[in-house]
mmCIF file of C-alpha atoms in Angstrom:
data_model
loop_
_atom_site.group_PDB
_atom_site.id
_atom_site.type_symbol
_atom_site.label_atom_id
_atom_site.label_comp_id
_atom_site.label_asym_id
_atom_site.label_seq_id
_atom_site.Cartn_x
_atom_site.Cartn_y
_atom_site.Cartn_z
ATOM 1 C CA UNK A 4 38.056 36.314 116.375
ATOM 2 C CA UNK A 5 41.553 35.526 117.781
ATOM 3 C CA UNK A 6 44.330 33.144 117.194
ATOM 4 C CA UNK A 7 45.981 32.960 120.994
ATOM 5 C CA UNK A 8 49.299 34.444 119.078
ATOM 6 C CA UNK A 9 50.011 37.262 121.906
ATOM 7 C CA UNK A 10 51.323 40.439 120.321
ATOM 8 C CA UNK A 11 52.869 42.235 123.370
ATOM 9 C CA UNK A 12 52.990 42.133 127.103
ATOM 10 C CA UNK A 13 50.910 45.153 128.308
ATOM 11 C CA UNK A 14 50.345 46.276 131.255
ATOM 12 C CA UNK A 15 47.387 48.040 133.751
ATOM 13 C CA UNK A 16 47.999 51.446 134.393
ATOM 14 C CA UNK A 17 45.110 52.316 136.186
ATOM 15 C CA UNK A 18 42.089 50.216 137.983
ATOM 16 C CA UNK A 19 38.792 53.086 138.064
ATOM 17 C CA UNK A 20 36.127 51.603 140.171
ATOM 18 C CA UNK A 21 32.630 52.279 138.843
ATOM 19 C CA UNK A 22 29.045 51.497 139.868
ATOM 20 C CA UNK A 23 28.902 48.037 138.424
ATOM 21 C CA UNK A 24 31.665 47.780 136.804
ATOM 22 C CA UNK A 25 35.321 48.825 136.772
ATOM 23 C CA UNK A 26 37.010 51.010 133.802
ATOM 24 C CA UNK A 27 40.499 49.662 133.183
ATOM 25 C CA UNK A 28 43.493 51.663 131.782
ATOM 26 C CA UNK A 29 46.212 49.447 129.827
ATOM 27 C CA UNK A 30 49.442 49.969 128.086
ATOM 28 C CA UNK A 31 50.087 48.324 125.081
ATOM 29 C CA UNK A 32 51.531 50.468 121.986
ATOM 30 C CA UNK A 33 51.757 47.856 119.589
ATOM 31 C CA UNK A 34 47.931 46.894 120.082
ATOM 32 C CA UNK A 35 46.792 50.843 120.225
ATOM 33 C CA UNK A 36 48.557 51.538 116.889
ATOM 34 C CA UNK A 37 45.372 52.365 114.660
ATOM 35 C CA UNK A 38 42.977 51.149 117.020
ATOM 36 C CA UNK A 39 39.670 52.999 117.655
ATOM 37 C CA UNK A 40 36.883 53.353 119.768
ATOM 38 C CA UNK A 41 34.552 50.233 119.445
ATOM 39 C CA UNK A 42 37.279 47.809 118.113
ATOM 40 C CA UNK A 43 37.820 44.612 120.241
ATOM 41 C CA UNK A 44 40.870 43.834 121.831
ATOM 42 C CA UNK A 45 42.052 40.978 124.092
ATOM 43 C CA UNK A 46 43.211 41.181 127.110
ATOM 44 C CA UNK A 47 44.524 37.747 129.047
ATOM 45 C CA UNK A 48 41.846 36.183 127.030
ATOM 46 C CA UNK A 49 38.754 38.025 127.261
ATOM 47 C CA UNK A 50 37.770 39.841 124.233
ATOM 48 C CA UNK A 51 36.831 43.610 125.605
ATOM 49 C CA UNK A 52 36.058 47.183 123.635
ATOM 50 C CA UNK A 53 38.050 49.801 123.823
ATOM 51 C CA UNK A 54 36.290 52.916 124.731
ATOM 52 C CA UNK A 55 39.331 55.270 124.190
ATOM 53 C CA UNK A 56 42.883 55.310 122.994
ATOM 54 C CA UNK A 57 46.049 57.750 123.434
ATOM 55 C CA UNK A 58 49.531 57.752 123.836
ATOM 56 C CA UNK A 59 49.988 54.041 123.499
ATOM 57 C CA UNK A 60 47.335 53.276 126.333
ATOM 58 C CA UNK A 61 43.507 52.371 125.658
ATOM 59 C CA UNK A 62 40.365 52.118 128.014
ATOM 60 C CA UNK A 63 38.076 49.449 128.259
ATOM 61 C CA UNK A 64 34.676 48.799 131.039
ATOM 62 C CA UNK A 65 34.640 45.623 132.769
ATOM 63 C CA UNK A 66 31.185 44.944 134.072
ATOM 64 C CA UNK A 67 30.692 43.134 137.318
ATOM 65 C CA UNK A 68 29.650 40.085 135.608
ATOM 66 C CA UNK A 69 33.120 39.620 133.863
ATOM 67 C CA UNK A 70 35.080 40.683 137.072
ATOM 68 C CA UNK A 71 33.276 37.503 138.643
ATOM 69 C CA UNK A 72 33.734 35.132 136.009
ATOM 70 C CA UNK A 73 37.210 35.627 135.148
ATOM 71 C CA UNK A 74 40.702 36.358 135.883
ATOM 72 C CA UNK A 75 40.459 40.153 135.592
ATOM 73 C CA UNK A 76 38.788 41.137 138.762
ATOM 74 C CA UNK A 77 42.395 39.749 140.521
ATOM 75 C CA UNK A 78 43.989 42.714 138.227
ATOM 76 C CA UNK A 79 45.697 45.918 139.887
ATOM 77 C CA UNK A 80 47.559 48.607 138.942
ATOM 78 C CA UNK A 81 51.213 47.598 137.278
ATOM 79 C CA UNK A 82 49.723 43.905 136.687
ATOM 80 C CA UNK A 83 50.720 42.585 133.405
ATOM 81 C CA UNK A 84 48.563 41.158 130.544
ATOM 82 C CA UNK A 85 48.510 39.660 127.269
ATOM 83 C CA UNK A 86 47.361 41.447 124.532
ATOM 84 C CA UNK A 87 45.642 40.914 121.324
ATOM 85 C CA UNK A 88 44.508 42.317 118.268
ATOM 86 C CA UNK A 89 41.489 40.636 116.117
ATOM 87 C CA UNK A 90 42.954 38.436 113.135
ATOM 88 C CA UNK A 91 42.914 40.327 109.942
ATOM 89 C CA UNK A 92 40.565 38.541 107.571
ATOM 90 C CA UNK A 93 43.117 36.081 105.566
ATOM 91 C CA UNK A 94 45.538 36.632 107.850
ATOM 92 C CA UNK A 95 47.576 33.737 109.471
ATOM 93 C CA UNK A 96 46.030 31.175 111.930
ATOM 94 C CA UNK A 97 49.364 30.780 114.030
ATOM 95 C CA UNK A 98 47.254 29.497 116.918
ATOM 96 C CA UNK A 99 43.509 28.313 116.770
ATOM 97 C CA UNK A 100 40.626 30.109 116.729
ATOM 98 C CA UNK A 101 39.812 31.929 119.607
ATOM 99 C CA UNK A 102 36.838 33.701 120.785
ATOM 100 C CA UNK A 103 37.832 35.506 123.851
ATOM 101 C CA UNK A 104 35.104 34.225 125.757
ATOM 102 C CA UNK A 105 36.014 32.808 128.504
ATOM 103 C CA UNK A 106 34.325 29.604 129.583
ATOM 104 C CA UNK A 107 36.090 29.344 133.384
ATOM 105 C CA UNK A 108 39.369 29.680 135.466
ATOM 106 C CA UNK A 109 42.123 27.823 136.617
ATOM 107 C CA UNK A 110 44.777 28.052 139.054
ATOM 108 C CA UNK A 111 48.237 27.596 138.551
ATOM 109 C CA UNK A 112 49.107 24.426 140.667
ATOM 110 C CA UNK A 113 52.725 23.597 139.910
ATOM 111 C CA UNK A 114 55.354 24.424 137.543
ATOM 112 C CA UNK A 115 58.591 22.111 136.682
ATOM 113 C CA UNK A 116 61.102 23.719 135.104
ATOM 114 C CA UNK A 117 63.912 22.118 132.562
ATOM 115 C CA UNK A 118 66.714 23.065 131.014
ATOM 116 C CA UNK A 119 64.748 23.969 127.742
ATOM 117 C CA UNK A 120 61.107 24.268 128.894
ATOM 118 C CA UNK A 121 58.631 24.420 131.309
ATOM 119 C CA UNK A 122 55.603 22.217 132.466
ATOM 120 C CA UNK A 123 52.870 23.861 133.968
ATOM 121 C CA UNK A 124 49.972 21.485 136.019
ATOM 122 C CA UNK A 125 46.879 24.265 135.440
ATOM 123 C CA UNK A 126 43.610 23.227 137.388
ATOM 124 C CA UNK A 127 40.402 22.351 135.357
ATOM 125 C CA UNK A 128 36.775 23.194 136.307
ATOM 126 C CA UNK A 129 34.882 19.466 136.298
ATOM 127 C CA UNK A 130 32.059 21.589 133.675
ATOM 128 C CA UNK A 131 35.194 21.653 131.093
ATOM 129 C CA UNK A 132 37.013 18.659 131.601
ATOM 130 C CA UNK A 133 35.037 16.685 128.411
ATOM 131 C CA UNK A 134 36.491 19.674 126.086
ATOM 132 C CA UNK A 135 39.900 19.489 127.215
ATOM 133 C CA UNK A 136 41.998 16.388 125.166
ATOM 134 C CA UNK A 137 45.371 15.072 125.221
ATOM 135 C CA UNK A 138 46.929 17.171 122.647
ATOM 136 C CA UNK A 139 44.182 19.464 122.106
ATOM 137 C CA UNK A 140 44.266 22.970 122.067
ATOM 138 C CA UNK A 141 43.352 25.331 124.900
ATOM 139 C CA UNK A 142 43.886 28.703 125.852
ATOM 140 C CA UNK A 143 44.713 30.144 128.853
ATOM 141 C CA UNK A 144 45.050 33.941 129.809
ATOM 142 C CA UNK A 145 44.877 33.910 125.942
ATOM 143 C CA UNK A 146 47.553 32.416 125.206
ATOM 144 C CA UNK A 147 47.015 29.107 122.464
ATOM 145 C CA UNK A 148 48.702 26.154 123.785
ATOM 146 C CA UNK A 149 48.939 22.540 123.252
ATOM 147 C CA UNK A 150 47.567 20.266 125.807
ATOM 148 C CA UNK A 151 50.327 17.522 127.203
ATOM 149 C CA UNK A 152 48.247 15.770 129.835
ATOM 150 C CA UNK A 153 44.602 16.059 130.070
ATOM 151 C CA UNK A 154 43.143 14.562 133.404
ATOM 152 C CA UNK A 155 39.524 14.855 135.584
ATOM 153 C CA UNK A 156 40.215 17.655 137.062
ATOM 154 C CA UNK A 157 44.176 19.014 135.919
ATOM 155 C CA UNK A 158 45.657 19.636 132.841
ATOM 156 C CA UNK A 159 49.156 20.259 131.537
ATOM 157 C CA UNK A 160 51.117 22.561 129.152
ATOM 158 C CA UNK A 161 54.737 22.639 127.941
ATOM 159 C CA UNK A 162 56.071 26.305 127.509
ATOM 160 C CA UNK A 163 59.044 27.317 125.271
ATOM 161 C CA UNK A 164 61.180 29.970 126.170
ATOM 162 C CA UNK A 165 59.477 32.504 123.735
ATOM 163 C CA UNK A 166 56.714 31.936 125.846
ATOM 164 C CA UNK A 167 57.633 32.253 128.850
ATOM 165 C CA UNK A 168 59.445 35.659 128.409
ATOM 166 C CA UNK A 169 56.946 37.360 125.997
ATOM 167 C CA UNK A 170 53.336 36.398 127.843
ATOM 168 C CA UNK A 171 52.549 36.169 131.444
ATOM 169 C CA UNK A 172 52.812 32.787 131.616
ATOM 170 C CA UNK A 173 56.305 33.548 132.398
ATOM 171 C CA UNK A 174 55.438 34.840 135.501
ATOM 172 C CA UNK A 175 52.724 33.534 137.160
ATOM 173 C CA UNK A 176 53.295 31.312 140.359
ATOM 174 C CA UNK A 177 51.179 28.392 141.934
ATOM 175 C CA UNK A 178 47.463 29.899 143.212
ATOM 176 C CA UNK A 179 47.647 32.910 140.665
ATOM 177 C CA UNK A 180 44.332 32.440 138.603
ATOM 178 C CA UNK A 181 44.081 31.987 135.095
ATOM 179 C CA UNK A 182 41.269 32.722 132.491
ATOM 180 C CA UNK A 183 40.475 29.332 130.375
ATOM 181 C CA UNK A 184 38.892 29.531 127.099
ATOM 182 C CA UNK A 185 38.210 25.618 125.648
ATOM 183 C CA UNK A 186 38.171 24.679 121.980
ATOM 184 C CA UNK A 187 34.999 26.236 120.161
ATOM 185 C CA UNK A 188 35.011 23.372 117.533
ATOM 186 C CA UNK A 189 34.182 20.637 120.393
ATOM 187 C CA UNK A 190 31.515 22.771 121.891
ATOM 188 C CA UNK A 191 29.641 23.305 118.816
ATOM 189 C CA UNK A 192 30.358 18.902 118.011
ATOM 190 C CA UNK A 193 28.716 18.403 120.953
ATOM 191 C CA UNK A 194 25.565 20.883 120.474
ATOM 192 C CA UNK A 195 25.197 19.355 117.402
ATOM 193 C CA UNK A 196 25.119 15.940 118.504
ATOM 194 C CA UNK A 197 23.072 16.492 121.460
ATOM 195 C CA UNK A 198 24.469 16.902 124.675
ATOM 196 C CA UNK A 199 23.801 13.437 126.488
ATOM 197 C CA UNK A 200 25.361 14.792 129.833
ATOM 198 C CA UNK A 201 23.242 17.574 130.482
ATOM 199 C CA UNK A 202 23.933 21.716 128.624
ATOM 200 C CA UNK A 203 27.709 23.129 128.781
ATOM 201 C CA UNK A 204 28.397 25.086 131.558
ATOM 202 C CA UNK A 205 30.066 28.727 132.217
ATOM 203 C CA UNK A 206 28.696 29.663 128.796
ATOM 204 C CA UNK A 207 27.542 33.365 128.459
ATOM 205 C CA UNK A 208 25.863 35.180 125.924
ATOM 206 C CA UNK A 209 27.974 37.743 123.804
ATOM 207 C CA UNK A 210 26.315 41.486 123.743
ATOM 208 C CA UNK A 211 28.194 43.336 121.460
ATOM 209 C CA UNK A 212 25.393 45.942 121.301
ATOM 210 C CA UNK A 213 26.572 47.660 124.974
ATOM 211 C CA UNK A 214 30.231 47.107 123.799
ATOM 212 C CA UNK A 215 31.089 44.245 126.744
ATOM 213 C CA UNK A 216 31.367 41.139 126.202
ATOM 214 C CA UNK A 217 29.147 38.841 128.408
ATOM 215 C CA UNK A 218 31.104 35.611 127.984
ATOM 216 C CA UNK A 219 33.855 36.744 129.996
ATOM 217 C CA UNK A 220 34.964 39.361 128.501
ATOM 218 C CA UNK A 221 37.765 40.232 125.640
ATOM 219 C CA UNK A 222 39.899 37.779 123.260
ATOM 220 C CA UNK A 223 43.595 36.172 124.061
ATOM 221 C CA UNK A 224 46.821 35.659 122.978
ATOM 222 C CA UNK A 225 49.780 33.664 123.115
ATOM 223 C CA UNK A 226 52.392 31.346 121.644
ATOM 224 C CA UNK A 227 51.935 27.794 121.118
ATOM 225 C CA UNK A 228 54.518 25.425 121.363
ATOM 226 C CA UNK A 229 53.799 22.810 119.031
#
């Protein structure tokens, strides 16, 4: 479980091709430091396992499934991503909880700066609008965020400085993709209730038996500005 509170801005150091999948190398010392093989770490919002650690760097396989369904197929070598540790049981909800499991992507489709923050317009998959809310939370590339406007098929988000220069959010420019994770709480509300407009969509299975997560991969991270 995750909070969308980004610890550090990592980055990919290496993109290995496999079969059916593609083994990713990342930098990230703060989110290596006592981390082992099998723990779960986040990476632009999809929970994934790292395989290996050393020298401030850890591994983790992408399947082909993941690649497709999210952001991180787009990623090369020297792309930059936000990165996550678990939350320590007891520890601090700074964001809201957080699964890392992706449930589409966006595109960035316009920022407007201002002298002390930023708006970003972030395009929504018609399967999520009825989780996304005015004021809601939402996460994209990880990152837990408030939403400002919440439309058919748009939403917005207001970044603060801190944001901006500590996740990639900072950086990302109209058409860049974006991994989109919607509140848990409202999809479990509406199982409950009964869904009266038909099952939620982009929803995948978690298999933490092979180590990958299904769903989209790993967890996220992030500041939120409220």
């Amino acid at each position: 479980m995750f909070t969308g509170i980004v610890e550090e801005l990592g980055e990919v150091t290496a993109v290995e091709p496999l079969a059916d999948a593609s083994r990713f190398r990342l930098r990230g010392p703060v989110v290596t430091d006592g981390a082992k093989h099998g723990d779960s770490i986040a990476v632009n919002g999809v929970c994934l396992t790292v395989v290996e650690t050393g020298e401030g760097e850890f591994t983790a396989d992408v399947m082909a499934e993941t690649l497709k369904r999210s952001s991180l197929g787009a990623l090369t070598t020297g792309s930059r991503v936000n990165l996550e540790r678990p939350m320590a049981l007891g520890g601090r909800l700074g964001g809201h909880i957080v699964q890392g499991h992706v449930d589409g992507t966006g595109t960035i489709v316009e920022r407007t700066p201002s002298e002390h923050w930023e708006i970003v317009k972030v395009s929504l998959p018609p399967e999520l609008t009825r989780y996304v809310v005015e004021k809601g939370s939402i996460t994209v590339d990880g990152v837990s965020l408030t939403v400002v406007e919440a439309a058919a098929d748009y939403f917005t988000i207001s970044l603060i400085p801190t944001t901006l220069a500590l996740t990639t959010l900072g950086h990302k420019q109209p058409g860049d993709p974006v991994n989109l994770e919607v509140d848990v709480i409202a999809k479990y509300v509406e199982r409950l209730l009964g869904d009266r407009s038909g099952p939620a969509q982009g929803l995948l299975p978690d298999d933490r038996a092979t180590g990958q997560n299904l769903p989209l991969g790993d967890q996220g991270t992030g500041q939120d500005p409220r």
